[in-house]
Amino acid sequence: METVGILGGTGPAGRGVAARLAVAGHDVVLGSRDAARASDVASAMATRGSGTITGGTNDEAASCDLVVVATPWDSTIATVTPLRARLDGKIVISMVNALTREGREMVPVYPPRGSVAAQLAFALPQSAIVGAFHHLPAAQMEDLDSGIDADVLIFSDDAPARERVAEIVGASPGLRAVVAGSMSLASPIEAFTAVCISVNIRHKAHSYVKMAGLVE
Amino acid sequence: METVGILGGTGPAGRGVAARLAVAGHDVVLGSRDAARASDVASAMATRGSGTITGGTNDEAASCDLVVVATPWDSTIATVTPLRARLDGKIVISMVNALTREGREMVPVYPPRGSVAAQLAFALPQSAIVGAFHHLPAAQMEDLDSGIDADVLIFSDDAPARERVAEIVGASPGLRAVVAGSMSLASPIEAFTAVCISVNIRHKAHSYVKMAGLVE
């Protein structure tokens, strides 16, 4: 069972994924610029199942077998660039969405290469970039009793890495893995997060995407 | 009850919407460059409920109370531009997605203004452009016994038009209206269609989007 490091892991998105992966048996390290705060956040999290959640530096998180990027989009590249050597040869999962607030809506911001995942692929040429976990409501992810039953759309140009992430997602409670395809789908999958959040703001809901009618 | 014209209405997408709107009681005109063919297509369609489906020219379709644009994306603006006077003051629903095939995937194409809906708003400045019906599997829409139970994400900068379209969608069998927000969400909603189709190609499915956990 891989250890999993989460860069920028103390935010709601990172904590939500950490909670689910720990239940599935992974030992998870929440990485942060502030390791002491990451330890406090990790200690406060409920765990269930065999996996642990601890806090550390982003460098410690990047030393795990598999690394999830959960930083704000505008600090993603600055965070991973000094960690490149540690990330070489590893699966790096991007759950980052480039969004900005416009009144009562979240709207997408398109990075120069179309998606944050594509920016990561350029910054980390020796890593296998996989996109996942974009559309999930963070609080419902962290609350293991929320009853969430969400689809996780997965994309990568590296087919074995994509399949391994699909296995990990599918083994996590409340999540179904749906392989969408290649990095050509990164931009629409990331940008659609703006729609999910805007729907939730407008309808005061915590909804999430299901691909209905899809039988695996 | 409004009459509804569908520009480019003889294709699978247009027929699917026509079938559902006719059941809801709308008289629908399938518009085409070839009116005789449109009549043949309309005659071959099963109808149920009080609405009718007939075929005609795109000009006749544009004369209806409410108009749906269901043309291929690369002929959308050329189709609507000569109809501008007829479309002035009306709600014009865009269900057009700009996509192209890349191997086994469909991938998004981003028009210069970010979305086909935004291109339409520029071409038809006196019409109320509303986006809807993007993510629906066409054959399951046309087959009234398919059991589809899909969400239709609706966006517009014109709030009353958006609400009216939501009412029409909500009154159509198998569809739930979900108002997403403004035209700022046009690009991610249109582009996400590439993900839906790619998932369906890869998984040999006819899935569609549900915003799970959203209680209206």
Short mmCIF file of C-alpha atoms in Angstrom, two decimals:
data_model
loop_
_atom_site.label_atom_id
_atom_site.label_comp_id
_atom_site.label_asym_id
_atom_site.label_seq_id
_atom_site.Cartn_x
_atom_site.Cartn_y
_atom_site.Cartn_z
CA MET A 1 0.00 0.00 0.00
CA GLU A 2 1.60 3.28 -1.07
CA THR A 3 2.31 6.10 1.31
CA VAL A 4 0.67 9.29 0.04
CA GLY A 5 1.94 12.83 0.49
CA ILE A 6 -0.36 15.77 -0.07
CA LEU A 7 1.28 19.06 -1.01
CA GLY A 8 -0.75 21.88 0.45
CA GLY A 9 -2.48 19.18 2.42
CA THR A 10 -3.85 21.24 5.28
CA GLY A 11 -6.56 22.96 3.23
CA PRO A 12 -10.09 21.57 2.97
CA ALA A 13 -9.47 19.82 -0.38
CA GLY A 14 -6.32 18.09 0.81
CA ARG A 15 -7.84 17.05 4.12
CA GLY A 16 -10.85 15.57 2.37
CA VAL A 17 -8.72 13.36 0.15
CA ALA A 18 -6.46 12.45 3.09
CA ALA A 19 -9.44 11.27 5.11
CA ARG A 20 -10.65 8.94 2.38
CA LEU A 21 -7.20 7.57 1.49
CA ALA A 22 -6.39 6.84 5.13
CA VAL A 23 -9.57 4.79 5.47
CA ALA A 24 -8.44 2.84 2.42
CA GLY A 25 -5.24 1.98 4.29
CA HIS A 26 -2.71 4.53 3.03
CA ASP A 27 -0.42 6.31 5.45
CA VAL A 28 -0.89 9.96 4.49
CA VAL A 29 1.40 12.93 5.13
CA LEU A 30 -0.22 16.36 4.98
CA GLY A 31 2.51 18.62 3.66
CA SER A 32 2.63 22.34 4.38
CA ARG A 33 5.04 25.25 4.41
CA ASP A 34 4.38 25.20 8.15
CA ALA A 35 5.09 21.68 9.41
CA ALA A 36 4.02 22.43 12.97
CA ARG A 37 0.63 23.59 11.79
CA ALA A 38 0.35 20.53 9.54
CA SER A 39 0.97 18.31 12.56
CA ASP A 40 -1.76 20.12 14.49
CA VAL A 41 -4.19 19.76 11.58
CA ALA A 42 -3.37 16.07 11.16
CA SER A 43 -3.76 15.39 14.89
CA ALA A 44 -7.22 16.97 14.84
CA MET A 45 -8.44 14.75 12.02
CA ALA A 46 -10.56 11.72 12.70
CA THR A 47 -9.12 8.55 11.21
CA ARG A 48 -10.79 5.22 10.67
CA GLY A 49 -9.27 2.11 9.22
CA SER A 50 -5.63 1.16 9.08
CA GLY A 51 -4.06 4.25 7.53
CA THR A 52 -2.54 7.13 9.49
CA ILE A 53 -2.56 10.88 8.87
CA THR A 54 0.44 12.88 9.99
CA GLY A 55 1.72 16.37 9.23
CA GLY A 56 5.04 17.48 7.84
CA THR A 57 6.80 19.72 5.38
CA ASN A 58 5.98 19.69 1.70
CA ASP A 59 9.40 18.12 1.24
CA GLU A 60 8.41 15.25 3.53
CA ALA A 61 5.11 14.86 1.68
CA ALA A 62 6.99 14.78 -1.61
CA SER A 63 9.09 11.89 -0.28
CA CYS A 64 6.04 9.60 -0.15
CA ASP A 65 5.45 6.91 -2.77
CA LEU A 66 2.67 8.87 -4.42
CA VAL A 67 2.02 12.59 -4.21
CA VAL A 68 -1.18 14.61 -4.46
CA VAL A 69 -1.00 18.31 -5.31
CA ALA A 70 -3.66 20.24 -3.40
CA THR A 71 -2.17 23.72 -3.28
CA PRO A 72 -3.92 26.87 -4.44
CA TRP A 73 -3.61 27.04 -8.20
CA ASP A 74 -1.53 30.20 -8.22
CA SER A 75 1.18 28.66 -6.05
CA THR A 76 1.20 25.17 -7.57
CA ILE A 77 4.22 25.54 -9.81
CA ALA A 78 6.21 27.48 -7.22
CA THR A 79 5.53 24.70 -4.71
CA VAL A 80 6.50 21.75 -6.89
CA THR A 81 9.50 23.19 -8.71
CA PRO A 82 11.97 22.88 -5.79
CA LEU A 83 10.64 19.34 -5.17
CA ARG A 84 11.24 18.12 -8.72
CA ALA A 85 14.02 15.67 -7.87
CA ARG A 86 11.88 14.04 -5.17
CA LEU A 87 8.95 13.75 -7.57
CA ASP A 88 10.92 12.24 -10.45
CA GLY A 89 9.59 8.85 -11.45
CA LYS A 90 6.49 9.12 -9.27
CA ILE A 91 2.79 9.42 -9.88
CA VAL A 92 1.77 13.00 -9.10
CA ILE A 93 -1.98 13.51 -8.81
CA SER A 94 -3.24 17.00 -9.53
CA MET A 95 -6.53 17.97 -7.92
CA VAL A 96 -5.92 21.66 -8.50
CA ASN A 97 -8.53 23.85 -10.18
CA ALA A 98 -7.73 27.33 -11.43
CA LEU A 99 -10.76 29.38 -10.43
CA THR A 100 -11.62 32.89 -9.40
CA ARG A 101 -14.64 34.43 -7.78
CA GLU A 102 -16.91 36.66 -9.86
CA GLY A 103 -19.81 37.90 -7.74
CA ARG A 104 -21.78 34.89 -6.52
CA GLU A 105 -20.06 32.55 -8.97
CA MET A 106 -16.77 30.76 -9.31
CA VAL A 107 -15.47 30.95 -12.86
CA PRO A 108 -12.58 29.13 -14.52
CA VAL A 109 -9.19 30.65 -15.18
CA TYR A 110 -7.36 29.00 -18.06
CA PRO A 111 -3.61 28.60 -17.51
CA PRO A 112 -1.39 29.18 -20.54
CA ARG A 113 -1.21 25.43 -21.27
CA GLY A 114 -4.95 25.00 -20.81
CA SER A 115 -4.94 23.35 -17.41
CA VAL A 116 -3.02 23.16 -14.17
CA ALA A 117 -2.27 19.52 -14.94
CA ALA A 118 -0.57 20.53 -18.18
CA GLN A 119 1.43 23.18 -16.32
CA LEU A 120 2.51 20.45 -13.87
CA ALA A 121 3.50 18.13 -16.69
CA PHE A 122 5.77 20.86 -18.01
CA ALA A 123 7.24 21.61 -14.57
CA LEU A 124 7.74 17.92 -13.69
CA PRO A 125 8.76 16.20 -16.92
CA GLN A 126 9.92 13.02 -15.15
CA SER A 127 6.70 12.53 -13.17
CA ALA A 128 3.50 10.80 -14.29
CA ILE A 129 0.84 13.51 -13.95
CA VAL A 130 -2.67 12.23 -13.27
CA GLY A 131 -5.72 14.42 -12.72
CA ALA A 132 -8.32 13.36 -10.13
CA PHE A 133 -10.48 14.58 -7.22
CA HIS A 134 -11.52 17.87 -8.89
CA HIS A 135 -15.28 18.03 -8.37
CA LEU A 136 -15.63 16.84 -4.78
CA PRO A 137 -17.20 18.90 -2.01
CA ALA A 138 -14.36 19.13 0.52
CA ALA A 139 -16.33 19.07 3.75
CA GLN A 140 -18.32 16.01 2.65
CA MET A 141 -15.06 14.29 1.75
CA GLU A 142 -13.54 14.91 5.16
CA ASP A 143 -16.72 13.89 7.01
CA LEU A 144 -16.60 10.12 6.70
CA ASP A 145 -20.27 9.93 7.68
CA SER A 146 -21.49 12.34 4.98
CA GLY A 147 -22.77 9.54 2.79
CA ILE A 148 -21.06 10.97 -0.29
CA ASP A 149 -21.18 8.68 -3.34
CA ALA A 150 -19.23 10.64 -5.92
CA ASP A 151 -17.57 9.96 -9.23
CA VAL A 152 -13.91 10.90 -9.64
CA LEU A 153 -13.01 11.64 -13.25
CA ILE A 154 -9.43 10.61 -13.92
CA PHE A 155 -7.19 11.69 -16.80
CA SER A 156 -3.56 11.21 -17.76
CA ASP A 157 -1.37 10.61 -20.76
CA ASP A 158 0.25 7.77 -18.77
CA ALA A 159 -2.15 4.85 -18.99
CA PRO A 160 -0.61 2.65 -16.26
CA ALA A 161 -0.49 5.59 -13.84
CA ARG A 162 -4.10 6.40 -14.67
CA GLU A 163 -5.14 2.83 -13.96
CA ARG A 164 -3.22 2.74 -10.67
CA VAL A 165 -4.93 5.96 -9.54
CA ALA A 166 -8.27 4.50 -10.58
CA GLU A 167 -7.60 1.48 -8.35
CA ILE A 168 -6.69 3.70 -5.42
CA VAL A 169 -9.75 5.91 -5.90
CA GLY A 170 -12.03 2.92 -6.32
CA ALA A 171 -10.76 1.43 -3.05
CA SER A 172 -11.60 4.63 -1.16
CA PRO A 173 -15.00 4.85 0.55
CA GLY A 174 -17.65 6.93 -1.16
CA LEU A 175 -15.74 7.32 -4.41
CA ARG A 176 -16.12 5.68 -7.81
CA ALA A 177 -13.25 5.96 -10.28
CA VAL A 178 -14.23 6.91 -13.83
CA VAL A 179 -11.33 7.00 -16.26
CA ALA A 180 -12.12 9.84 -18.63
CA GLY A 181 -9.05 9.71 -20.87
CA SER A 182 -5.98 11.72 -21.77
CA MET A 183 -4.58 15.08 -20.77
CA SER A 184 -6.65 16.55 -23.61
CA LEU A 185 -9.55 16.42 -21.13
CA ALA A 186 -7.70 18.21 -18.33
CA SER A 187 -9.01 21.64 -19.24
CA PRO A 188 -12.73 20.78 -19.32
CA ILE A 189 -12.52 18.61 -16.18
CA GLU A 190 -10.68 21.25 -14.16
CA ALA A 191 -12.88 24.09 -15.44
CA PHE A 192 -16.10 22.21 -14.69
CA THR A 193 -15.27 22.58 -11.00
CA ALA A 194 -16.36 26.19 -11.39
CA VAL A 195 -19.80 24.94 -12.44
CA CYS A 196 -20.04 22.53 -9.51
CA ILE A 197 -19.16 25.23 -6.97
CA SER A 198 -21.41 27.82 -8.61
CA VAL A 199 -24.33 25.39 -8.57
CA ASN A 200 -23.67 24.73 -4.90
CA ILE A 201 -23.48 28.43 -4.04
CA ARG A 202 -26.67 29.19 -5.96
CA HIS A 203 -28.65 26.23 -4.64
CA LYS A 204 -27.10 26.20 -1.13
CA ALA A 205 -26.14 22.58 -1.72
CA HIS A 206 -23.18 20.24 -1.51
CA SER A 207 -23.78 18.43 -4.77
CA TYR A 208 -21.21 16.52 -6.79
CA VAL A 209 -20.95 14.88 -10.18
CA LYS A 210 -22.30 11.45 -10.94
CA MET A 211 -22.12 9.97 -14.41
CA ALA A 212 -25.55 8.36 -14.24
CA GLY A 213 -26.12 5.30 -16.36
CA LEU A 214 -22.47 4.26 -16.22
CA VAL A 215 -22.15 0.67 -15.10
CA GLU A 216 -18.56 -0.44 -14.56
CA MET B 1 -47.34 27.08 -24.51
CA GLU B 2 -44.59 28.35 -26.79
CA THR B 3 -43.94 26.95 -30.22
CA VAL B 4 -40.30 25.85 -30.48
CA GLY B 5 -38.14 25.91 -33.57
CA ILE B 6 -34.93 23.93 -33.71
CA LEU B 7 -32.24 25.17 -36.11
CA GLY B 8 -30.36 22.18 -37.45
CA GLY B 9 -33.15 20.15 -35.93
CA THR B 10 -32.83 16.98 -37.98
CA GLY B 11 -29.62 15.80 -36.32
CA PRO B 12 -29.63 13.47 -33.30
CA ALA B 13 -29.25 16.28 -30.75
CA GLY B 14 -32.10 18.33 -32.18
CA ARG B 15 -34.40 15.35 -32.53
CA GLY B 16 -33.78 14.34 -28.93
CA VAL B 17 -34.78 17.74 -27.60
CA ALA B 18 -37.75 17.89 -29.98
CA ALA B 19 -39.06 14.59 -28.70
CA ARG B 20 -38.99 15.72 -25.06
CA LEU B 21 -40.44 19.18 -25.72
CA ALA B 22 -43.31 17.76 -27.78
CA VAL B 23 -44.26 15.47 -24.92
CA ALA B 24 -44.32 18.53 -22.69
CA GLY B 25 -46.88 20.06 -25.07
CA HIS B 26 -44.84 22.31 -27.34
CA ASP B 27 -45.42 22.30 -31.09
CA VAL B 28 -41.93 21.84 -32.47
CA VAL B 29 -40.56 22.69 -35.91
CA LEU B 30 -37.40 20.88 -36.97
CA GLY B 31 -35.59 23.37 -39.16
CA SER B 32 -33.14 22.34 -41.85
CA ARG B 33 -31.49 23.67 -44.99
CA ASP B 34 -33.50 20.91 -46.67
CA ALA B 35 -37.15 21.37 -45.66
CA ALA B 36 -38.33 18.25 -47.49
CA ARG B 37 -35.88 16.11 -45.58
CA ALA B 38 -36.90 17.81 -42.33
CA SER B 39 -40.52 16.88 -43.03
CA ASP B 40 -39.50 13.27 -43.63
CA VAL B 41 -37.50 13.19 -40.40
CA ALA B 42 -40.34 14.76 -38.43
CA SER B 43 -42.89 12.34 -39.86
CA ALA B 44 -40.75 9.40 -38.81
CA MET B 45 -40.54 10.55 -35.19
CA ALA B 46 -42.77 9.05 -32.55
CA THR B 47 -44.74 11.65 -30.65
CA ARG B 48 -46.56 11.31 -27.40
CA GLY B 49 -48.58 13.92 -25.58
CA SER B 50 -50.17 17.03 -27.01
CA GLY B 51 -47.28 18.60 -28.92
CA THR B 52 -46.56 18.08 -32.62
CA ILE B 53 -43.29 17.73 -34.49
CA THR B 54 -43.14 19.03 -38.05
CA GLY B 55 -40.33 19.82 -40.44
CA GLY B 56 -39.51 23.05 -42.25
CA THR B 57 -36.81 25.48 -43.23
CA ASN B 58 -34.51 27.05 -40.68
CA ASP B 59 -36.37 30.28 -41.46
CA GLU B 60 -39.65 28.66 -40.44
CA ALA B 61 -38.05 27.28 -37.29
CA ALA B 62 -36.71 30.75 -36.48
CA SER B 63 -40.26 32.10 -36.68
CA CYS B 64 -41.35 30.09 -33.65
CA ASP B 65 -41.77 31.69 -30.23
CA LEU B 66 -38.60 30.16 -28.88
CA VAL B 67 -35.65 28.85 -30.86
CA VAL B 68 -33.10 26.15 -30.10
CA VAL B 69 -29.78 26.11 -31.95
CA ALA B 70 -28.69 22.53 -32.65
CA THR B 71 -26.43 22.98 -35.66
CA PRO B 72 -22.87 21.72 -35.90
CA TRP B 73 -20.64 24.21 -34.08
CA ASP B 74 -18.73 25.24 -37.16
CA SER B 75 -21.86 26.33 -39.00
CA THR B 76 -23.73 27.90 -36.07
CA ILE B 77 -22.92 31.54 -36.76
CA ALA B 78 -23.41 31.17 -40.53
CA THR B 79 -26.84 29.65 -39.86
CA VAL B 80 -28.13 32.25 -37.44
CA THR B 81 -26.75 35.42 -39.00
CA PRO B 82 -29.30 35.63 -41.86
CA LEU B 83 -32.06 34.89 -39.32
CA ARG B 84 -31.13 37.70 -36.97
CA ALA B 85 -34.24 39.81 -37.55
CA ARG B 86 -36.50 36.82 -36.85
CA LEU B 87 -34.60 36.03 -33.66
CA ASP B 88 -34.64 39.57 -32.27
CA GLY B 89 -36.38 39.77 -28.91
CA LYS B 90 -36.59 36.01 -28.51
CA ILE B 91 -35.07 33.45 -26.24
CA VAL B 92 -32.47 31.52 -28.24
CA ILE B 93 -31.27 28.34 -26.56
CA SER B 94 -27.80 27.14 -27.53
CA MET B 95 -27.13 23.44 -27.12
CA VAL B 96 -24.07 23.58 -29.36
CA ASN B 97 -20.75 22.14 -28.26
CA ALA B 98 -17.52 22.89 -30.10
CA LEU B 99 -15.73 19.55 -30.16
CA THR B 100 -13.37 17.64 -32.35
CA ARG B 101 -12.32 14.03 -32.45
CA GLU B 102 -8.80 13.09 -31.33
CA GLY B 103 -8.28 9.34 -31.59
CA ARG B 104 -10.83 7.64 -29.34
CA GLU B 105 -11.70 10.87 -27.55
CA MET B 106 -13.73 13.96 -28.17
CA VAL B 107 -11.89 17.07 -27.05
CA PRO B 108 -13.10 20.65 -26.70
CA VAL B 109 -12.41 23.41 -29.17
CA TYR B 110 -12.52 26.88 -27.63
CA PRO B 111 -14.12 29.52 -29.85
CA PRO B 112 -12.50 32.96 -29.77
CA ARG B 113 -15.05 34.25 -27.22
CA GLY B 114 -14.66 31.13 -25.06
CA SER B 115 -17.92 29.40 -25.98
CA VAL B 116 -20.41 28.97 -28.78
CA ALA B 117 -23.00 30.70 -26.59
CA ALA B 118 -20.79 33.77 -26.36
CA GLN B 119 -20.33 33.72 -30.15
CA LEU B 120 -24.12 33.58 -30.49
CA ALA B 121 -24.57 36.49 -28.08
CA PHE B 122 -22.27 38.53 -30.30
CA ALA B 123 -24.03 37.46 -33.50
CA LEU B 124 -27.54 38.00 -32.06
CA PRO B 125 -27.29 41.05 -29.81
CA GLN B 126 -31.08 41.49 -29.54
CA SER B 127 -31.78 37.88 -28.52
CA ALA B 128 -31.64 36.39 -25.04
CA ILE B 129 -29.05 33.62 -25.32
CA VAL B 130 -29.52 30.72 -22.91
CA GLY B 131 -27.34 27.60 -22.79
CA ALA B 132 -28.99 24.25 -22.11
CA PHE B 133 -29.14 20.59 -23.20
CA HIS B 134 -25.37 20.18 -23.66
CA HIS B 135 -24.57 16.91 -21.89
CA LEU B 136 -27.44 14.70 -22.98
CA PRO B 137 -27.02 11.44 -24.87
CA ALA B 138 -29.03 12.07 -28.03
CA ALA B 139 -30.43 8.61 -28.67
CA GLN B 140 -31.66 8.30 -25.08
CA MET B 141 -33.33 11.68 -25.41
CA GLU B 142 -35.19 10.70 -28.55
CA ASP B 143 -36.22 7.31 -27.16
CA LEU B 144 -39.01 8.28 -24.78
CA ASP B 145 -38.77 4.88 -23.10
CA SER B 146 -35.03 5.10 -22.37
CA GLY B 147 -35.63 5.94 -18.72
CA ILE B 148 -33.20 8.85 -18.84
CA ASP B 149 -33.20 11.02 -15.70
CA ALA B 150 -30.68 13.72 -16.55
CA ASP B 151 -29.76 17.13 -15.25
CA VAL B 152 -29.74 20.05 -17.68
CA LEU B 153 -27.32 22.77 -16.64
CA ILE B 154 -28.67 26.16 -17.70
CA PHE B 155 -26.75 29.43 -18.03
CA SER B 156 -27.51 32.90 -19.29
CA ASP B 157 -26.83 36.52 -18.52
CA ASP B 158 -30.60 37.11 -18.86
CA ALA B 159 -32.13 35.92 -15.59
CA PRO B 160 -35.80 35.89 -16.68
CA ALA B 161 -34.93 33.97 -19.86
CA ARG B 162 -32.89 31.53 -17.80
CA GLU B 163 -35.81 30.96 -15.46
CA ARG B 164 -38.25 30.47 -18.34
CA VAL B 165 -35.97 27.88 -19.92
CA ALA B 166 -35.63 26.17 -16.56
CA GLU B 167 -39.44 25.92 -16.37
CA ILE B 168 -39.62 24.45 -19.86
CA VAL B 169 -36.85 21.96 -19.15
CA GLY B 170 -38.35 20.99 -15.81
CA ALA B 171 -41.70 20.29 -17.48
CA SER B 172 -40.06 17.90 -19.97
CA PRO B 173 -40.01 14.20 -19.12
CA GLY B 174 -36.72 12.78 -17.86
CA LEU B 175 -35.04 16.14 -17.39
CA ARG B 176 -34.29 18.19 -14.31
CA ALA B 177 -33.39 21.85 -14.74
CA VAL B 178 -30.36 23.05 -12.78
CA VAL B 179 -29.65 26.76 -13.13
CA ALA B 180 -25.87 27.04 -13.08
CA GLY B 181 -25.48 30.79 -13.51
CA SER B 182 -24.21 33.35 -15.97
CA MET B 183 -22.52 33.21 -19.35
CA SER B 184 -19.20 33.04 -17.47
CA LEU B 185 -19.99 29.32 -17.11
CA ALA B 186 -20.67 28.75 -20.81
CA SER B 187 -17.15 27.64 -21.61
CA PRO B 188 -16.81 24.96 -18.91
CA ILE B 189 -20.34 23.64 -19.47
CA GLU B 190 -19.91 23.36 -23.23
CA ALA B 191 -16.41 21.89 -22.98
CA PHE B 192 -17.48 19.30 -20.42
CA THR B 193 -19.51 17.66 -23.16
CA ALA B 194 -16.19 16.37 -24.50
CA VAL B 195 -15.68 14.58 -21.20
CA CYS B 196 -19.18 13.06 -21.24
CA ILE B 197 -18.76 11.73 -24.77
CA SER B 198 -15.22 10.49 -24.14
CA VAL B 199 -16.38 8.63 -21.03
CA ASN B 200 -19.17 7.07 -23.06
CA ILE B 201 -16.83 6.01 -25.86
CA ARG B 202 -14.31 4.54 -23.42
CA HIS B 203 -16.87 2.76 -21.25
CA LYS B 204 -19.30 1.87 -24.05
CA ALA B 205 -22.03 3.63 -22.11
CA HIS B 206 -24.74 6.25 -22.52
CA SER B 207 -24.12 8.07 -19.27
CA TYR B 208 -25.11 11.63 -18.47
CA VAL B 209 -24.50 14.16 -15.75
CA LYS B 210 -26.40 14.21 -12.48
CA MET B 211 -25.60 16.71 -9.77
CA ALA B 212 -26.07 14.24 -6.94
CA GLY B 213 -27.09 15.62 -3.58
CA LEU B 214 -28.93 18.57 -5.12
CA VAL B 215 -32.44 18.81 -3.78
CA GLU B 216 -34.56 21.43 -5.50
#
